[in-house]
Short mmCIF file of C-alpha atoms and ligand atoms in Angstrom, two decimals:
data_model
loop_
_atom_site.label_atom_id
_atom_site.label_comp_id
_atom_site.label_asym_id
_atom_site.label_seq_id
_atom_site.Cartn_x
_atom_site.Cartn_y
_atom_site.Cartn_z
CA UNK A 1 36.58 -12.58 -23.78
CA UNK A 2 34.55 -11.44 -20.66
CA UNK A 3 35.78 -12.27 -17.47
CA UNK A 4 34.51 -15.44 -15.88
CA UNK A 5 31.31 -15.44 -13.62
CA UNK A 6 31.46 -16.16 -9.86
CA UNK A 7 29.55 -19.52 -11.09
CA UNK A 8 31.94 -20.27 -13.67
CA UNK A 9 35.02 -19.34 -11.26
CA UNK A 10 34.10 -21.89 -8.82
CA UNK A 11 35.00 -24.38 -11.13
CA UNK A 12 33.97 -28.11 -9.78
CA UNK A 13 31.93 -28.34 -6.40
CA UNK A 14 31.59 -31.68 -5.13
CA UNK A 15 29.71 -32.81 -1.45
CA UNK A 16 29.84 -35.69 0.46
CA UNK A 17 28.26 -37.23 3.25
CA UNK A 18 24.73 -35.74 3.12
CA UNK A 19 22.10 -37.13 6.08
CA UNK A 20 19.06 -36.33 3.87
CA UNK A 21 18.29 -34.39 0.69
CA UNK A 22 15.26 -32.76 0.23
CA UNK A 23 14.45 -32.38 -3.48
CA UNK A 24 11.85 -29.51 -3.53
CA UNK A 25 9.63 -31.60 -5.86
CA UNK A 26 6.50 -32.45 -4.42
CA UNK A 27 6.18 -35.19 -6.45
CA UNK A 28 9.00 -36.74 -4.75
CA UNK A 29 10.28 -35.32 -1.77
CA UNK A 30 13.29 -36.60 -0.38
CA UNK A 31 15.62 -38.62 -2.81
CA UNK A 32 17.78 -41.37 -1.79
CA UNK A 33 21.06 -39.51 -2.57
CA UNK A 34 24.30 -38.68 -0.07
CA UNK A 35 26.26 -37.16 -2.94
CA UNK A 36 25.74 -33.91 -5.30
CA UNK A 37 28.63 -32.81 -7.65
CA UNK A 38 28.71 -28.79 -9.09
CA UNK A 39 30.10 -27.37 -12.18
CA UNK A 40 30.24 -23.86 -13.17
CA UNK A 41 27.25 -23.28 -11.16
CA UNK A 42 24.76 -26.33 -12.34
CA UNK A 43 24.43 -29.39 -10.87
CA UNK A 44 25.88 -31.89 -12.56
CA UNK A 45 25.12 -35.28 -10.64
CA UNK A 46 23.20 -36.50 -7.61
CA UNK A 47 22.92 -39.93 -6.35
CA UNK A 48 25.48 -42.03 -4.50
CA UNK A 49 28.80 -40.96 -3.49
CA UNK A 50 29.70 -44.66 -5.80
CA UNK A 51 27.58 -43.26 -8.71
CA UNK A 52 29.71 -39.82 -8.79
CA UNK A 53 32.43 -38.98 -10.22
CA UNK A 54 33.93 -36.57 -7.30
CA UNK A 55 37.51 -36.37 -8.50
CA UNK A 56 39.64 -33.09 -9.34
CA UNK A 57 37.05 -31.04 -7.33
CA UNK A 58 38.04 -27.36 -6.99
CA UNK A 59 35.85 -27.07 -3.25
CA UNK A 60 34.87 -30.48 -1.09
CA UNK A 61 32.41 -30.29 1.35
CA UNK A 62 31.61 -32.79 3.90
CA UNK A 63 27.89 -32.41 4.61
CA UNK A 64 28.87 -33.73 8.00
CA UNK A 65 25.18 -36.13 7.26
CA UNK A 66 22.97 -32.82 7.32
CA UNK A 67 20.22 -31.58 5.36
CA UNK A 68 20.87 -30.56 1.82
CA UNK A 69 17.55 -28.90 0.18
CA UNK A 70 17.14 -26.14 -2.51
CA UNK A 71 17.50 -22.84 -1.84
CA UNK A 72 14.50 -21.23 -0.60
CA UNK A 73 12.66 -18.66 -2.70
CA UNK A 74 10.71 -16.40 -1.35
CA UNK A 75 7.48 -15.48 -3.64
CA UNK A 76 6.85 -12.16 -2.56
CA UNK A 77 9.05 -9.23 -1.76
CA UNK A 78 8.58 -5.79 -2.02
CA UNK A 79 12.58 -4.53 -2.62
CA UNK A 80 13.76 -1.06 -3.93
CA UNK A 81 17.19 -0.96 -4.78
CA UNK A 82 20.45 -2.42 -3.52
CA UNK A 83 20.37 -3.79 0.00
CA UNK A 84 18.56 -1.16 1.32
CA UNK A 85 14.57 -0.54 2.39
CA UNK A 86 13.18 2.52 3.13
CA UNK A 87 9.98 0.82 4.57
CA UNK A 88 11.71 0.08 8.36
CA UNK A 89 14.71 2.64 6.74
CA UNK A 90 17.46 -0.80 7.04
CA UNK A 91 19.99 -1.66 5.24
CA UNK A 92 21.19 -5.43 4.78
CA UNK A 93 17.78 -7.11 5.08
CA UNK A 94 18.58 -9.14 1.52
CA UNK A 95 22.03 -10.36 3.16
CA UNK A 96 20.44 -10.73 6.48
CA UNK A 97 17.43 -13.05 4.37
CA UNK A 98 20.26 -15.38 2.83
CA UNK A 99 20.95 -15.86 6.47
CA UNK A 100 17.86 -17.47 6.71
CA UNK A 101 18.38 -20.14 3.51
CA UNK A 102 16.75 -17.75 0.60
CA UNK A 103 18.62 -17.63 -2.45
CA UNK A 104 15.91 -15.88 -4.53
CA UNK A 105 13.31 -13.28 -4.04
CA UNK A 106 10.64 -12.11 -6.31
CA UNK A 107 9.60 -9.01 -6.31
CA UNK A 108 5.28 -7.95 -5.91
CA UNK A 109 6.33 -4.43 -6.78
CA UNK A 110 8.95 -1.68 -5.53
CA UNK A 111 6.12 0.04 -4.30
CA UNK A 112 7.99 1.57 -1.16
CA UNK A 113 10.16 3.99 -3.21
CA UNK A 114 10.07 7.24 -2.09
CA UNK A 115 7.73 9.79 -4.38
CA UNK A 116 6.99 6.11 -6.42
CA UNK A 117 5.90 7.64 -9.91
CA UNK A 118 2.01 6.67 -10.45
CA UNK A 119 2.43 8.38 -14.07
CA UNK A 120 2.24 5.83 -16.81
CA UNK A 121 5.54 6.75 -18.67
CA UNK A 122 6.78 6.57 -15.00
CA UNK A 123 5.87 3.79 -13.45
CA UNK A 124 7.52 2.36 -16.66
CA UNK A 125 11.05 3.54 -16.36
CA UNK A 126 11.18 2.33 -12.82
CA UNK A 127 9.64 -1.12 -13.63
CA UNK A 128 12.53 -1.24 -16.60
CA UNK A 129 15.75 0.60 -13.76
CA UNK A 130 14.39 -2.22 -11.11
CA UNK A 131 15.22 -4.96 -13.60
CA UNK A 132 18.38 -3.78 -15.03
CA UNK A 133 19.60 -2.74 -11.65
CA UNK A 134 18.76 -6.30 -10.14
CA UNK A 135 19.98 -7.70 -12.79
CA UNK A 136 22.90 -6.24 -12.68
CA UNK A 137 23.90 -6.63 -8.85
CA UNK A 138 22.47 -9.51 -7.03
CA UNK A 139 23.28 -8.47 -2.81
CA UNK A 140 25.64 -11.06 -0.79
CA UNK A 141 24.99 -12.96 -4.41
CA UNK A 142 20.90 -13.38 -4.01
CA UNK A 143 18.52 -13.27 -7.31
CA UNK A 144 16.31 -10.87 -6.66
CA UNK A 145 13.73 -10.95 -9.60
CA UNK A 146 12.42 -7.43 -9.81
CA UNK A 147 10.73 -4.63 -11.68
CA UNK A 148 7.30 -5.51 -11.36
CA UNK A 149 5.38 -2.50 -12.37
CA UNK A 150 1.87 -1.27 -10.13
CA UNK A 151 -0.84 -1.03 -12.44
CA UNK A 152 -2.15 2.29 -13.11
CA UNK A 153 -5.50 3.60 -14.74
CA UNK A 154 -5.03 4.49 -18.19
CA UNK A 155 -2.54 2.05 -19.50
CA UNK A 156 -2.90 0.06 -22.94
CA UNK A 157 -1.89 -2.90 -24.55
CA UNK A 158 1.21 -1.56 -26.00
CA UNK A 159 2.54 -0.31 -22.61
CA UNK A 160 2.28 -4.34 -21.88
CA UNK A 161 4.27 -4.94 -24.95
CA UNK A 162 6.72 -2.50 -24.19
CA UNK A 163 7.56 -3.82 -20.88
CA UNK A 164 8.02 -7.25 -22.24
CA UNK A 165 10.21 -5.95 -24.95
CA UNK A 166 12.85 -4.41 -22.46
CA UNK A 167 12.84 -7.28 -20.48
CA UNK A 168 9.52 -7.03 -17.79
CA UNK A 169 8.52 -10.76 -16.60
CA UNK A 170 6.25 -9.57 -13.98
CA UNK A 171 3.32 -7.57 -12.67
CA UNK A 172 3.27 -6.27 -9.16
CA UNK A 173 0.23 -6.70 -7.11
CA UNK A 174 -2.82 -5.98 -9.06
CA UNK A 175 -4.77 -3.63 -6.54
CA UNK A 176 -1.86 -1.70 -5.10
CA UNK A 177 -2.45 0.85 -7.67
CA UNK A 178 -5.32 2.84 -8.99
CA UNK A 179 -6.83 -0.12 -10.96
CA UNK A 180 -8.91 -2.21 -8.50
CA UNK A 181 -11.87 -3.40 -10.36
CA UNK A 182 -12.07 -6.97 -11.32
CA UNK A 183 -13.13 -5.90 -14.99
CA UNK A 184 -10.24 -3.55 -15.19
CA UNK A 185 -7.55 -5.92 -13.59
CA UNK A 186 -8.86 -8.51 -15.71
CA UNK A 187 -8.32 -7.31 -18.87
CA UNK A 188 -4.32 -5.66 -17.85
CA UNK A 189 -3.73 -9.02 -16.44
CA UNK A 190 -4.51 -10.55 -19.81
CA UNK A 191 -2.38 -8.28 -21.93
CA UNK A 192 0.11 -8.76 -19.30
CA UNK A 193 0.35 -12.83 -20.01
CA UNK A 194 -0.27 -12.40 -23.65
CA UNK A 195 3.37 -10.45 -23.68
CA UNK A 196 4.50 -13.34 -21.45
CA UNK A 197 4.77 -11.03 -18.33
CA UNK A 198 3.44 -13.12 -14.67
CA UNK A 199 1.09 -11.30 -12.94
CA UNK A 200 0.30 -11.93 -8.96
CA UNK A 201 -3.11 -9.98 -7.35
CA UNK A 202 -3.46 -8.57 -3.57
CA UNK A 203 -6.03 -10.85 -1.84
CA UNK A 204 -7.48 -9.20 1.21
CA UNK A 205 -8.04 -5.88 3.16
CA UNK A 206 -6.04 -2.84 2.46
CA UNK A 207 -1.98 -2.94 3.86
CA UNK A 208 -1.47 0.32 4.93
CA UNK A 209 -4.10 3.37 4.56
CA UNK A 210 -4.08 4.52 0.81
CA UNK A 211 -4.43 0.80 -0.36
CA UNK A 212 -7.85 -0.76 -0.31
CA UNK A 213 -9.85 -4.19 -0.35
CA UNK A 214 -9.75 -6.65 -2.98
CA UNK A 215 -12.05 -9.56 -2.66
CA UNK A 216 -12.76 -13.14 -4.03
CA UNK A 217 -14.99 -11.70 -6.78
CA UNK A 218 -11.90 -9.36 -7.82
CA UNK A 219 -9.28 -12.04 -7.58
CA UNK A 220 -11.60 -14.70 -9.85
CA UNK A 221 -12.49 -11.70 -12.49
CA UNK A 222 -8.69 -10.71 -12.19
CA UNK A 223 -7.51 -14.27 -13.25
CA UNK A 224 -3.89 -13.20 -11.99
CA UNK A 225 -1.30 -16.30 -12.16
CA UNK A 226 -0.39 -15.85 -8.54
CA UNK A 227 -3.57 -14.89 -5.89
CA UNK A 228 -0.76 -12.93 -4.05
CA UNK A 229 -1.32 -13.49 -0.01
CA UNK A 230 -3.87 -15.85 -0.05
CA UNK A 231 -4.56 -15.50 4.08
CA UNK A 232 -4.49 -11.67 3.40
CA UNK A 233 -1.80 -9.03 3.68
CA UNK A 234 -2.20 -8.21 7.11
CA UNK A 235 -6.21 -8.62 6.84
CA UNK A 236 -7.58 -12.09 5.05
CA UNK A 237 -10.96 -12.28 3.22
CA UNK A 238 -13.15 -14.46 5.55
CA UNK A 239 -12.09 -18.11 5.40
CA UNK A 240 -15.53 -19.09 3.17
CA UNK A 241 -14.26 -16.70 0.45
CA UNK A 242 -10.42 -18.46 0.62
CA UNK A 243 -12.11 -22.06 -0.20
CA UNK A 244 -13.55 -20.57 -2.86
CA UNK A 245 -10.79 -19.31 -4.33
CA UNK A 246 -8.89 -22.60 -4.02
CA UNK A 247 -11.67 -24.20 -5.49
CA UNK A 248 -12.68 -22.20 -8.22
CA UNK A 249 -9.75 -21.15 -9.56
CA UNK A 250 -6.55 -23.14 -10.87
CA UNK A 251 -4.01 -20.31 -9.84
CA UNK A 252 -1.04 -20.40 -7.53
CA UNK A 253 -2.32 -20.07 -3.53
CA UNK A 254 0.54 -17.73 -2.19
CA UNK A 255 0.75 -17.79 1.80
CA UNK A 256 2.84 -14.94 3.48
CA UNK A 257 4.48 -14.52 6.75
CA UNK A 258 3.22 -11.31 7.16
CA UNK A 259 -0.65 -12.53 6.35
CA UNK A 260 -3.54 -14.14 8.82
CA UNK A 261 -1.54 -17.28 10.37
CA UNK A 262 -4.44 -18.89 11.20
CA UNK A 263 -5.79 -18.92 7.63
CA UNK A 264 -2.37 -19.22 6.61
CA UNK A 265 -2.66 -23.09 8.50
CA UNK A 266 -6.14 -23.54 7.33
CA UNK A 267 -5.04 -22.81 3.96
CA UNK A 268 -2.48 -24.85 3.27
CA UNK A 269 -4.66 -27.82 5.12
CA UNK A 270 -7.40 -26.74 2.63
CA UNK A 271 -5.42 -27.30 -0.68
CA UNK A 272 -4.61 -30.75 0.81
CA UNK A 273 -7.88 -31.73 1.14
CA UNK A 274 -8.32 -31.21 -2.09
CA UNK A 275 -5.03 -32.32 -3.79
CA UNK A 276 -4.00 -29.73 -5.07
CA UNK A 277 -0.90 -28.26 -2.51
CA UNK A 278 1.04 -28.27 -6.03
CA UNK A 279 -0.49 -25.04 -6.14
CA UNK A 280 0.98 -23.82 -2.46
CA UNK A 281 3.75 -21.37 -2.55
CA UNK A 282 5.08 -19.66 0.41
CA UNK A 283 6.78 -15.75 0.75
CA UNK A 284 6.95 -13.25 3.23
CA UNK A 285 5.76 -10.09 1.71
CA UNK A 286 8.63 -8.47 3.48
CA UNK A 287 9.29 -5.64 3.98
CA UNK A 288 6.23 -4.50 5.55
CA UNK A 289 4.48 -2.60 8.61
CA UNK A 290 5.34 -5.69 10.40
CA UNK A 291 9.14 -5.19 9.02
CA UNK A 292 12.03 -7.46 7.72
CA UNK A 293 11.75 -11.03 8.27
CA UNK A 294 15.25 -12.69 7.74
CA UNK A 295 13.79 -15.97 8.93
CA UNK A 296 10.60 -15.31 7.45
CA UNK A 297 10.49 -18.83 4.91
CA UNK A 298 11.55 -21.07 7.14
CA UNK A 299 9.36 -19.77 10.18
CA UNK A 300 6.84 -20.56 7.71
CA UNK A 301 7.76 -23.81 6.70
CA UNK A 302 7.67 -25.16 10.53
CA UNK A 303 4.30 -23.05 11.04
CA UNK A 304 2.63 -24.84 8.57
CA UNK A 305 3.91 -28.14 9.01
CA UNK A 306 3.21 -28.05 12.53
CA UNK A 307 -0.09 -26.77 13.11
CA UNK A 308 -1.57 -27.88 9.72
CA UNK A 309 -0.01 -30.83 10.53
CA UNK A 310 1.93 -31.41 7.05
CA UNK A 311 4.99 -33.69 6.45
CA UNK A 312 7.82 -30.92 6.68
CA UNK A 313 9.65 -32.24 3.44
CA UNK A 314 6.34 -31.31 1.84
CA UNK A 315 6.10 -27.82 2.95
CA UNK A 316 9.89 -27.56 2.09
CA UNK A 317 8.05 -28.10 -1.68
CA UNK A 318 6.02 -25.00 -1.09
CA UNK A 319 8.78 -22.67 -0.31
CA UNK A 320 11.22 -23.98 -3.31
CA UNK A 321 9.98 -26.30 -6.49
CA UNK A 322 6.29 -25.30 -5.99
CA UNK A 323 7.31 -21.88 -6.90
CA UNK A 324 10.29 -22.37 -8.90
CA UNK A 325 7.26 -24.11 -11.47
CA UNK A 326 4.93 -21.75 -11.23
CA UNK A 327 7.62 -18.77 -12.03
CA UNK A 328 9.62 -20.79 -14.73
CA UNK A 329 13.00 -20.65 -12.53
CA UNK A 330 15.79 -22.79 -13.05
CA UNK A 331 16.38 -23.20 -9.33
CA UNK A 332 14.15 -24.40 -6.64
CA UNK A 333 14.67 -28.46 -7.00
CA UNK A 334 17.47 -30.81 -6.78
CA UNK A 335 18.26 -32.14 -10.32
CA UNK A 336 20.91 -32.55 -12.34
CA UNK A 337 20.79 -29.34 -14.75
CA UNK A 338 19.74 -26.94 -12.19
CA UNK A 339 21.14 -23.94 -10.77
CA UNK A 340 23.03 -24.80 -7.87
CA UNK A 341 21.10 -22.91 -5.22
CA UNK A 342 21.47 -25.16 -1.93
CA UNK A 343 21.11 -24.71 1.51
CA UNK A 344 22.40 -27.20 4.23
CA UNK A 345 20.43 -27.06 7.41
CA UNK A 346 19.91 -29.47 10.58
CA UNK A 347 17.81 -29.72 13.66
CA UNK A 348 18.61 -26.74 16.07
CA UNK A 349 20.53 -27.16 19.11
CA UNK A 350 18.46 -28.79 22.12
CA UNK A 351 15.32 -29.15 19.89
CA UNK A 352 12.81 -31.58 20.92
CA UNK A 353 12.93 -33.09 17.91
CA UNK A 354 15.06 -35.89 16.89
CA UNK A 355 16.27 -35.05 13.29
CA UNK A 356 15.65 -32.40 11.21
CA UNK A 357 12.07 -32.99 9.79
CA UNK A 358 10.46 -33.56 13.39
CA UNK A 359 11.94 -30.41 14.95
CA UNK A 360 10.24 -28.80 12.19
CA UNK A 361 7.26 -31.32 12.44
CA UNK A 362 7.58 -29.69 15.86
CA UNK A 363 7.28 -26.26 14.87
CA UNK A 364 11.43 -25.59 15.63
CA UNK A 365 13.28 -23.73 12.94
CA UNK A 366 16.33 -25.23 11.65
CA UNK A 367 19.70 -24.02 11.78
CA UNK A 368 21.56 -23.17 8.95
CA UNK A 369 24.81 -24.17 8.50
CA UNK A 370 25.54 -22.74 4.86
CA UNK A 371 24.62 -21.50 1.92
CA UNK A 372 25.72 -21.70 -2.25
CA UNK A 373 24.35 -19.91 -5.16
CA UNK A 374 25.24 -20.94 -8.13
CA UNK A 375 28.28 -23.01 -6.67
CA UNK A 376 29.51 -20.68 -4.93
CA UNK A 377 29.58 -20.27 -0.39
CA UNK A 378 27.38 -17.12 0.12
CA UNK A 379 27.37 -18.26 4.10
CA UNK A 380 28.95 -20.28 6.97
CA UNK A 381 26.85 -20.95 9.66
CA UNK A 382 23.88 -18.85 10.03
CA UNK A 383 24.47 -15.61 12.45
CA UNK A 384 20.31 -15.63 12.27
CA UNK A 385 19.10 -18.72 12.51
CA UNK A 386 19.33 -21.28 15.96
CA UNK A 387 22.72 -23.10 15.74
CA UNK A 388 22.55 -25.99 14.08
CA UNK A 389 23.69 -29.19 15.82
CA UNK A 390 26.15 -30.11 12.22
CA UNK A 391 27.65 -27.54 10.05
CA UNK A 392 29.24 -28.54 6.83
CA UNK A 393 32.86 -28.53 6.36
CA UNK A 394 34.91 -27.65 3.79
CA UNK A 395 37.76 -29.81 2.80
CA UNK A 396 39.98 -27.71 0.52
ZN1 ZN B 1 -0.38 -6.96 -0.92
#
């Protein structure tokens, strides 16, 4: 017998008393539910506090009426190992990011190791150590999905298949190695998704000197699953070559924090227009030159539903079950079945706005006033994040 998980330790979770639960499915936003009962990590029931059965609960928590939503996940990270970054040289940002409501982060390539092998056999074995190692130790308890190799000239269908093979899901960002060609990209990206590994492409002008440009005629050719930074990563292709992209192709439109705001907004306004902000998925592409952004998803959330003028429990969608579809997680929306990956949140103190989804209708970020993974309290009341005006209690 192994020894129980944290998940399966926490035995029975049940919570009371929630204001408003966001679902994370776009399809249907907020559900008319004040209850959601835990076990060993899942969730088990939502509805009613009448509906649920809430007895013999190891941990009650009284919501307090806040905000319960799904975790965040944040759809584009650039981590090493452990808590650490040598890109701003800090340690803690992945504890400091749960802070700010994310509860998974997924990995566009470790491309900031130090002496990062560009050798085939290489680039391989790191891809392979970032899994296991991620896989293996998930800091302050956050999934980190990592070991997304950088595509290099030179590699072959059966380096593909032996990536899947030890466990590989994902690319990193087509373009941030030597292969930058739309020809080239296209055909790794295929072997890549024939093996059943995701691949994501940098959209934009180069990120630091070294990289270089990748346009809308590379990211069509490329065919990636996720056009990585959509509104660039700093620089964004000009807003005429964007459109196109959300028109003419049928893959995920990725907006960063640490892209073009402006076409960030126009964007996300743009894939609304034409019905299709299914497709809208939110990160931070931290860390970067512009550094660690511990509040980095939700400063997105109320940028976007602010100035591009979006229903906030929409663009909630964007930065959980939007993404937790397109990367086949088991997280990312309320439902019974789930991970248990939650975040309670409320308006910030002395915002303008009135309940939670105008202050971010607003363009205030909320407060957050704890966090689970998989069941189990990962944080109290943000030390990042405004205070929120309710925190959740717990009972027992
Ligand atoms: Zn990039």
């Amino acid at each position: 017998m192994s020894a129980p998980t944290d998940a399966e330790a926490s035995g029975k979770v049940v919570i009371t008393n929630v204001g408003l639960m966001l679902s994370g499915d776009i399809r249907n936003p907020i559900l008319d539910a004040d209850t959601l009962v835990i076990e060993s990590g899942r969730i088990a029931a939502v509805g009613k506090q009448a509906d649920c059965d809430i007895a013999n609960a190891k941990t009650r928590i009284d919501a307090q009426g806040t905000t319960l939503a799904p975790g965040l996940i944040d759809s584009h990270v650039h981590p090493v190992f452990g808590d650490w970054t040598p890109r701003q040289n800090q340690l803690g940002w992945i504890e400091s990011t749960l802070n700010g409501g994310v509860t998974t982060m997924i990995s566009a390539g470790e491309v900031h190791l130090p002496g990062r092998p560009k050798d085939i056999v290489g680039l391989k074995a790191l891809a392979i150590t970032a899994q296991r190692s991620f896989a293996n130790f998930r800091p302050a308890g956050v999934k980190v999905l990592a070991g997304a190799p950088v595509l290099e000239k030179g590699m072959v269908e059966s380096d593909f298949a032996e990536l899947a093979a030890a466990g590989v899901t994902l690319l990193g960002e087509v373009g941030l190695g030597s292969v930058k060609s739309g020809a080239e990209a296209g055909q790794m990206v295929a072997w890549a998704r024939k093996h059943g590994i995701q691949s994501t492409i940098h959209t934009g002008g180069p990120s630091i000197p070294g990289s270089g440009l990748i346009d809308k005629d590379v990211v069509l050719e490329a065919d990636a699953d996720i056009i990585g930074h959509i509104n660039g990563g700093h620089t964004s292709l000009p807003y005429a070559q964007v459109c196109e992209l959300c028109e003419r192709s049928s893959r995920a439109l990725e907006i960063v924090h640490n892209g073009n705001e402006r076409i960030g907004i126009l964007t996300a306004r743009h894939a609304r227009e034409l019905q299709c902000s299914e497709r809208v998925s939110l990160g931070t592409d931290g860390p970067a030159g512009s550094g660690v952004q511990p509040l980095g998803m939700l400063r997105m959330v109320a940028l976007l539903s602010s100035m591009a003028e979006i229903p906030a429990e929409e663009v909630f969608c964007y930065a959980t079950g939007n993404t937790a579809r397109m990367r086949g997680l088991d997280s990312g929306v309320i439902e019974v079945g789930r991970a248990a990956d939650l975040v309670f949140l409320d308006r910030a103190q002395h915002t303008a706005g009135r309940d939670l989804l105008e202050s971010v209708r607003l363009g205030d970020i909320p407060g957050v006033g704890m966090v689970l993974i998989e069941g189990v309290i990962r944080c109290r009341r943000s030390r990042n994040t405004p205070p929120a005006t309710q925190v959740p209690m717990v009972l027992e």
